[in-house]
Amino acid sequence: MKYKLLALDLDGTLTNSEKKVTEYTKNVLEEVMRCGVKIVLASGRPLLGISAIADYLELDRFGGYILAYNGGQIVECATKQVLFEKLVSSKYAKKICEVARASKVQPLTYYGKQVIAESDTDAFVQKEAYNNSTTIRVVEKLDEFVTWDVPKYMVVGEHKSLLEVQKALNVLFSGVLSIFFSEPYFLEVVPCGIEKATALALLTEHIGLTRESVMAIGDGLNDLPMLRYAGMPIAMANAYAEVKAEARYITLSNDEDGVAKAVEALLLQKK
């Protein structure tokens, strides 16, 4: 096969509206893995929100990888070894949280198997917990509770308010942190240079492949760098217009097994 590495976004791509991978898609992915294609689950989710899907797809058995936190961490499924990690220093937490509070939006990060935030009633914090099939741990002040370095922070809320936050954080942390949207209501705060494409390039080199051998499928704004990197960029039918503009192939939606259909057409060459 021309394509040896298949990078898959999760939300809006591999998972359907119920945040599930269908049995049909699982079977198609197993078939392509048996043909020697390595699968990478490339998501903005924390590791805690990806591991169950990796287990369901048996990526440990087939030699797959997890690319978590928008590329802030790469994990080899078979060995659980962390191949790469870059963290946001705890010394930045105070300013991140102050800027979020000033715009009346919510900062959050992760602790153990939970989302940690200053509210468990905020709809966008609840959405992030739902996306990762986990619960929320409420703390009075996030920056005082989190005294360790973390892979990423998120600031969640209405898009208009988050634009103000993004502008302020870019001024404060220019050249230090990358601040970008994965969804209009999710503002990602990660170490400078961290994105799916950067991590995917590191992984591709690590396993001795080239970008021309990479197929990537996504729908969100944070998938754009990954699609631009891949030899075969594929967008979901439900993708943002900007994402579709970067694609060489547009498949069906995430509620129509779009990933499986693209894999069947382009990798397994089934009609």
C-alpha positions in Angstrom: 0.0 0.0 0.0 1.2 3.5 -0.8 -0.1 4.9 2.6 1.4 3.2 5.6 0.3 5.5 8.4 -3.4 6.6 9.0 -3.8 9.5 11.3 -7.4 9.9 12.6 -9.0 12.8 14.5 -11.6 11.6 17.0 -14.5 14.1 17.7 -16.4 14.7 14.5 -14.3 12.3 12.6 -13.7 8.7 14.0 -16.5 9.0 16.6 -20.1 9.6 15.8 -22.4 12.1 17.5 -22.7 9.7 20.5 -18.9 9.7 20.8 -18.7 6.1 19.8 -16.8 4.2 17.1 -19.2 1.9 15.3 -18.5 -1.8 15.0 -18.5 -1.4 11.2 -15.7 1.2 11.4 -13.8 -0.9 13.9 -13.9 -3.9 11.5 -12.7 -1.9 8.6 -9.8 -0.4 10.6 -8.9 -3.9 11.8 -8.8 -5.1 8.2 -6.4 -2.3 7.2 -4.2 -2.8 10.2 -3.9 -6.5 9.3 -2.5 -5.2 5.9 0.3 -3.4 7.8 -1.1 0.1 8.1 -0.3 1.8 11.4 -3.1 3.9 13.0 -2.5 7.1 15.0 -5.3 8.5 17.1 -4.5 12.2 16.7 -6.7 14.4 19.0 -6.9 17.5 21.1 -8.3 15.2 23.8 -6.1 14.4 26.8 -4.7 10.9 27.0 -7.5 9.9 29.4 -10.1 10.6 26.7 -8.3 8.6 24.0 -7.1 5.4 25.8 -10.5 3.7 25.8 -10.9 4.1 22.1 -7.3 2.8 21.5 -8.1 -0.2 23.6 -11.4 -0.8 21.7 -9.5 -0.8 18.4 -6.7 -3.0 19.9 -4.0 -0.6 18.9 -1.7 -2.3 21.4 -2.0 -5.5 19.4 -1.6 -3.9 16.0 1.2 -1.5 16.9 -0.7 1.8 16.9 -0.1 5.2 18.5 -1.8 7.9 20.4 -1.1 11.6 19.6 -2.8 13.4 22.5 -3.2 17.1 23.5 -3.0 18.3 19.9 0.5 16.8 19.7 1.8 17.6 23.1 2.3 13.9 23.8 2.9 10.8 21.7 2.4 7.3 23.2 3.2 3.9 21.7 0.2 1.7 22.5 2.0 -1.6 22.6 4.5 -0.5 25.3 2.6 2.5 26.8 5.9 4.3 26.3 5.8 8.1 26.0 7.8 8.9 22.9 7.5 12.6 23.1 6.1 15.2 25.6 6.1 18.9 25.9 4.5 20.7 28.8 3.1 24.1 29.8 5.0 25.4 32.8 3.0 25.9 36.0 4.4 29.5 36.2 2.0 30.5 33.4 -1.1 29.2 35.1 -1.9 32.4 37.1 -2.0 34.7 34.1 -3.9 32.2 32.0 -6.6 31.9 34.6 -6.7 35.7 35.4 -7.3 36.4 31.7 -10.0 33.8 31.5 -11.8 35.1 34.6 -11.6 38.7 33.3 -13.6 37.6 30.3 -16.0 35.5 32.4 -15.0 32.2 30.7 -13.7 29.0 32.2 -10.1 27.8 32.3 -9.6 24.0 32.7 -7.0 21.3 32.6 -6.8 17.6 33.6 -5.9 15.7 36.8 -5.7 11.9 36.9 -8.8 10.8 35.0 -10.8 14.0 35.5 -11.3 17.4 34.1 -10.4 20.1 36.7 -12.1 23.4 36.5 -13.6 26.2 38.7 -17.2 25.3 37.7 -19.1 22.1 37.0 -22.2 23.9 35.9 -20.7 25.7 32.9 -22.1 24.2 29.7 -18.7 24.2 27.9 -16.8 22.6 30.8 -19.5 19.9 30.9 -19.1 19.5 27.1 -15.3 18.8 27.5 -16.0 16.3 30.3 -18.6 14.6 28.1 -16.2 14.5 25.2 -13.8 12.6 27.3 -16.3 10.4 29.1 -15.2 11.7 32.5 -16.2 13.8 35.4 -15.4 17.3 36.7 -13.4 18.0 39.8 -14.2 21.5 41.0 -11.4 23.6 42.6 -11.7 27.1 44.0 -8.8 28.5 42.0 -7.3 26.4 39.2 -3.9 28.2 39.2 -3.5 27.6 42.9 -4.5 23.9 42.7 -2.3 23.1 39.6 1.3 23.4 40.9 2.8 21.1 38.2 3.5 21.4 34.5 0.6 20.2 32.3 0.4 19.3 28.6 -2.3 21.9 28.0 -4.8 24.3 29.3 -8.2 25.1 27.7 -10.3 28.2 28.0 -13.9 27.4 27.1 -16.9 29.7 26.5 -18.7 31.8 23.9 -16.5 32.5 20.9 -16.7 36.3 21.1 -15.4 36.2 24.7 -12.7 33.7 23.7 -11.4 36.0 20.9 -10.6 38.6 23.6 -8.8 35.9 25.7 -6.8 34.7 22.7 -5.7 38.3 21.9 -4.6 38.9 25.5 -2.8 35.6 25.9 -1.0 36.1 22.5 0.4 39.4 23.9 1.4 37.9 27.2 2.9 34.6 25.8 4.2 35.5 22.3 6.8 32.9 21.4 6.2 30.9 24.5 2.7 29.4 24.1 0.4 28.6 21.1 -3.2 29.7 21.5 -5.6 28.5 18.9 -9.2 27.2 18.4 -10.1 23.5 18.1 -13.7 24.5 18.1 -15.3 28.0 18.3 -16.0 27.4 22.0 -12.7 25.6 22.8 -9.5 27.7 23.0 -6.4 25.5 23.3 -3.3 26.7 25.2 -0.2 24.6 24.5 3.6 25.0 24.3 4.8 27.0 21.4 5.2 24.8 18.3 2.8 22.1 19.4 0.3 21.0 16.8 -0.8 17.8 15.3 1.4 18.2 12.3 4.6 18.7 14.3 4.0 15.5 16.4 2.9 13.5 13.3 6.2 14.5 11.6 8.2 13.3 14.6 6.3 10.0 14.7 6.6 9.5 11.0 10.4 10.0 11.2 10.6 7.7 14.3 9.0 4.8 12.5 11.0 5.4 9.3 8.2 6.7 7.0 7.8 9.8 4.9 5.0 12.3 4.9 3.9 11.0 1.4 3.0 7.7 3.1 0.7 9.4 5.6 -3.1 9.6 5.2 -4.9 11.9 7.6 -8.6 12.4 8.2 -10.2 15.3 10.2 -13.0 17.8 10.5 -11.9 20.5 12.9 -9.8 23.6 12.8 -7.0 22.0 14.8 -6.8 19.3 12.1 -5.7 21.8 9.4 -1.9 21.5 10.1 -2.2 17.7 10.1 -4.0 17.7 6.8 -1.5 20.0 5.2 1.3 17.7 6.3 -0.2 14.4 5.1 0.4 13.0 1.6 -3.4 12.2 1.4 -5.5 14.8 3.3 -9.2 13.8 3.8 -12.0 15.8 5.2 -15.3 14.7 6.6 -18.6 15.8 5.1 -19.3 17.6 8.4 -15.9 19.4 8.4 -15.4 23.1 8.5 -15.2 24.8 5.1 -11.5 25.6 5.7 -10.8 22.0 6.3 -12.5 20.8 3.2 -10.5 23.3 1.2 -7.3 21.5 2.2 -8.5 18.1 1.4 -7.9 16.0 -1.7 -10.9 13.8 -0.8 -14.1 14.4 1.1 -15.8 11.4 2.7 -19.2 11.0 4.3 -20.0 12.4 7.7 -19.0 11.0 11.1 -22.5 9.7 11.5 -22.3 7.8 8.2 -19.0 5.9 9.0 -17.1 8.4 6.9 -13.7 7.2 8.1 -14.5 3.6 7.2 -15.8 4.6 3.8 -12.6 6.6 3.0 -10.4 3.7 4.1 -12.4 1.2 2.0 -12.2 3.4 -1.1 -8.6 4.6 -0.8 -6.7 1.9 1.1 -8.7 -1.3 0.6 -9.9 -0.1 -2.8 -13.4 -1.4 -2.3 -16.3 0.1 -4.3 
